[in-house]
């Protein structure tokens, strides 16, 4: 069996489902589909879609960042247009990163479901990720729920792989394109609240370009989610105007 060909076939399907970078809602629904297919044991895609929906509302021209720029340059049409074009460019780049995260997540989940224990699979995916997703598939097959500790392990393993391979290079690339210190500062210090956060749960980033800070915040979001309850995390997507 040609495992590489199998992997690329699944990845091609993921890219088709992902659509264009602008197709955020299609990816949200497909990410949710991975969560459901895992018998709700693989929580990384569930929390990743919250991240994607928050980013859409913050970084878009019509979102929080665009509103700040429009207010700041309300009396200078040319400069406002120039700054909003920068925001639009960054938002497009961020959507492209989000698209690749979905492609990676969908592909790794379905590839490991079929071939995760096939000799040679560790030449295609990280052995740590293979091991973590094997736990998910075994639990799903048995119809059991992973413990909180094991869900945390799978989430962290998936997170670290994505940050290293896809997110960190993508964020660095997009931030490097900014020649505006004000906009760069706004992008690097966002205030983050996901829909399932409690009243006192808010992330004040010091430096969004710092991979270690992103990882720490993501792990904190997992802990908040586990305390709120996975059903509430899932249903809270409606706060973004999304039905799945």
XYZ file of C-alpha atoms in Angstrom:
244
model
C 0.000 0.000 0.000
C 1.261 3.461 -0.896
C 0.659 5.345 2.348
C 1.897 8.615 0.907
C -0.668 8.397 -1.900
C -3.398 7.612 0.649
C -2.344 10.600 2.721
C -2.355 12.929 -0.281
C -5.796 11.671 -1.339
C -7.234 12.531 2.069
C -5.432 15.868 2.059
C -6.889 16.699 -1.357
C -10.356 15.997 0.040
C -9.589 18.267 2.994
C -8.538 21.077 0.660
C -11.753 20.703 -1.308
C -13.811 20.913 1.885
C -11.754 23.874 3.096
C -12.735 25.994 0.107
C -11.056 29.357 -0.336
C -9.467 31.221 2.593
C -12.681 33.255 2.874
C -14.864 30.155 3.424
C -14.618 30.310 7.215
C -18.072 28.881 7.915
C -17.505 25.858 5.685
C -14.356 25.045 7.638
C -16.097 25.606 10.957
C -18.748 23.047 10.043
C -16.143 20.590 8.759
C -14.027 21.076 11.896
C -17.127 20.364 13.953
C -17.653 17.250 11.847
C -14.225 15.944 12.911
C -15.144 16.542 16.548
C -18.405 14.628 16.143
C -16.704 11.806 14.199
C -14.315 11.350 17.120
C -17.297 10.667 19.389
C -16.452 14.082 20.848
C -13.087 12.860 22.170
C -10.860 14.979 19.899
C -11.509 18.469 21.250
C -8.764 20.257 19.308
C -11.013 20.915 16.266
C -13.812 22.156 18.550
C -11.580 24.750 20.191
C -9.857 25.564 16.901
C -13.167 26.571 15.342
C -13.803 28.945 18.245
C -10.418 30.477 17.505
C -11.267 30.829 13.832
C -14.609 32.493 14.543
C -13.094 34.889 17.083
C -10.323 35.825 14.627
C -12.890 36.466 11.906
C -14.716 38.935 14.138
C -11.516 40.657 15.252
C -9.197 40.858 12.239
C -11.652 41.502 9.403
C -12.148 44.968 7.917
C -15.728 44.785 9.214
C -14.559 43.490 12.603
C -13.023 45.065 15.693
C -9.696 45.927 14.088
C -11.367 47.516 11.068
C -13.608 49.582 13.325
C -10.585 50.872 15.249
C -8.849 51.884 12.023
C -11.977 53.562 10.648
C -12.370 55.570 13.849
C -8.679 56.498 14.004
C -8.645 57.818 10.413
C -12.234 59.034 10.217
C -11.223 62.395 8.703
C -8.586 61.157 6.262
C -10.208 59.134 3.496
C -6.994 58.231 1.698
C -5.138 57.132 4.810
C -8.174 55.239 6.096
C -8.428 53.360 2.808
C -4.714 52.545 2.903
C -4.847 51.251 6.466
C -8.004 49.236 5.825
C -6.280 47.659 2.831
C -3.511 46.554 5.207
C -6.097 45.064 7.554
C -7.778 43.276 4.650
C -4.449 41.844 3.518
C -3.624 40.622 7.017
C -7.098 39.129 7.439
C -6.710 37.260 4.153
C -3.364 35.880 5.301
C -4.809 34.865 8.651
C -7.687 33.083 6.920
C -5.124 31.207 4.817
C -3.395 30.040 8.006
C -6.760 28.965 9.413
C -7.418 27.023 6.223
C -4.146 25.123 6.580
C -4.919 24.292 10.217
C -8.193 22.733 9.103
C -6.508 20.805 6.281
C -3.914 19.446 8.709
C -6.510 18.515 11.348
C -8.924 16.822 8.946
C -6.138 14.939 7.177
C -4.380 13.694 10.294
C -7.654 12.525 11.857
C -8.912 10.575 8.858
C -5.495 9.259 7.839
C -4.851 7.868 11.314
C -8.353 6.388 11.470
C -7.474 4.257 8.434
C -3.721 3.841 8.571
C -2.472 5.110 11.926
C -1.167 1.693 12.962
C 0.116 0.688 9.532
C 3.910 0.281 9.359
C 5.413 3.380 7.780
C 2.743 5.809 9.000
C 5.331 7.382 11.293
C 7.241 8.517 8.222
C 4.273 10.695 7.263
C 2.969 11.997 10.589
C 4.695 12.700 13.879
C 4.869 9.542 16.029
C 3.533 11.573 18.977
C 0.518 12.659 16.941
C -0.044 9.100 15.697
C -0.046 7.835 19.270
C -2.381 10.570 20.510
C -4.915 10.134 17.715
C -4.789 6.353 18.156
C -6.202 6.940 21.652
C -9.047 8.913 20.115
C -9.853 6.234 17.547
C -9.704 3.396 20.072
C -12.054 5.256 22.419
C -14.429 6.096 19.571
C -14.508 2.467 18.429
C -15.259 1.288 21.964
C -17.893 3.973 22.417
C -16.114 5.362 25.468
C -15.106 8.867 26.477
C -11.485 9.756 27.076
C -10.639 11.022 30.534
C -9.950 14.719 30.958
C -6.251 13.945 31.316
C -6.153 12.051 28.009
C -8.224 14.695 26.207
C -5.738 17.270 27.447
C -2.837 15.145 26.173
C -4.383 14.760 22.712
C -5.219 18.466 22.571
C -1.725 19.537 23.588
C -0.083 17.147 21.132
C -2.260 18.428 18.276
C -1.686 22.032 19.321
C 2.095 21.718 19.459
C 2.209 20.075 16.038
C 0.070 22.803 14.478
C 1.961 25.648 16.120
C 5.299 24.295 14.984
C 4.409 23.293 11.437
C 1.682 25.701 10.325
C 0.678 28.499 12.691
C 4.014 29.935 13.826
C 5.421 30.354 10.297
C 2.093 31.723 9.037
C 1.666 34.309 11.801
C 5.293 35.427 11.463
C 4.870 35.805 7.710
C 1.726 37.920 7.988
C 3.003 40.174 10.774
C 6.213 40.797 8.839
C 4.153 42.379 6.057
C 2.973 45.261 8.257
C 4.840 48.540 7.832
C 2.488 50.336 10.222
C 3.619 50.238 13.886
C 0.115 51.086 15.145
C -1.585 48.267 13.245
C 1.184 45.839 14.064
C 0.808 46.702 17.730
C -2.955 46.166 17.614
C -2.518 42.792 15.921
C 0.118 41.643 18.396
C -1.877 42.635 21.492
C -5.445 41.470 20.893
C -7.972 40.995 23.664
C -9.462 37.538 23.245
C -12.797 36.225 24.528
C -14.274 33.058 23.113
C -18.026 32.528 23.253
C -17.791 29.910 26.007
C -15.657 32.076 28.314
C -17.066 33.116 31.670
C -17.443 36.734 32.758
C -13.906 36.931 34.120
C -12.221 34.897 31.374
C -10.319 37.224 29.051
C -6.900 36.864 27.424
C -4.817 40.026 27.142
C -2.009 39.078 24.789
C 1.354 40.712 25.317
C 2.716 39.492 21.979
C 0.575 37.430 19.616
C 3.665 36.646 17.550
C 5.148 34.761 20.524
C 4.519 31.064 19.907
C 4.972 30.164 23.563
C 2.355 32.701 24.634
C -0.095 31.386 22.030
C 0.447 27.854 23.307
C -0.041 28.911 26.933
C -3.261 30.771 26.078
C -4.545 27.804 24.071
C -3.917 25.452 26.981
C -5.717 27.904 29.263
C -8.659 27.902 26.836
C -8.756 24.102 27.151
C -8.967 24.352 30.941
C -11.767 26.907 30.731
C -13.625 24.699 28.250
C -13.299 21.630 30.452
C -14.691 23.584 33.401
C -17.590 25.021 31.402
C -18.442 21.604 29.963
C -17.962 20.343 26.415
C -21.673 20.503 25.595
C -21.735 24.197 26.492
C -18.586 24.833 24.459
C -20.264 23.182 21.484
C -23.607 24.965 21.763
C -21.961 28.347 22.401
C -21.009 28.486 18.714
C -24.455 29.970 18.184
C -23.135 33.162 19.804
C -21.118 33.741 16.615
C -24.273 33.285 14.538
C -23.245 29.777 13.462
C -25.492 26.738 13.390
C -23.972 23.308 12.731
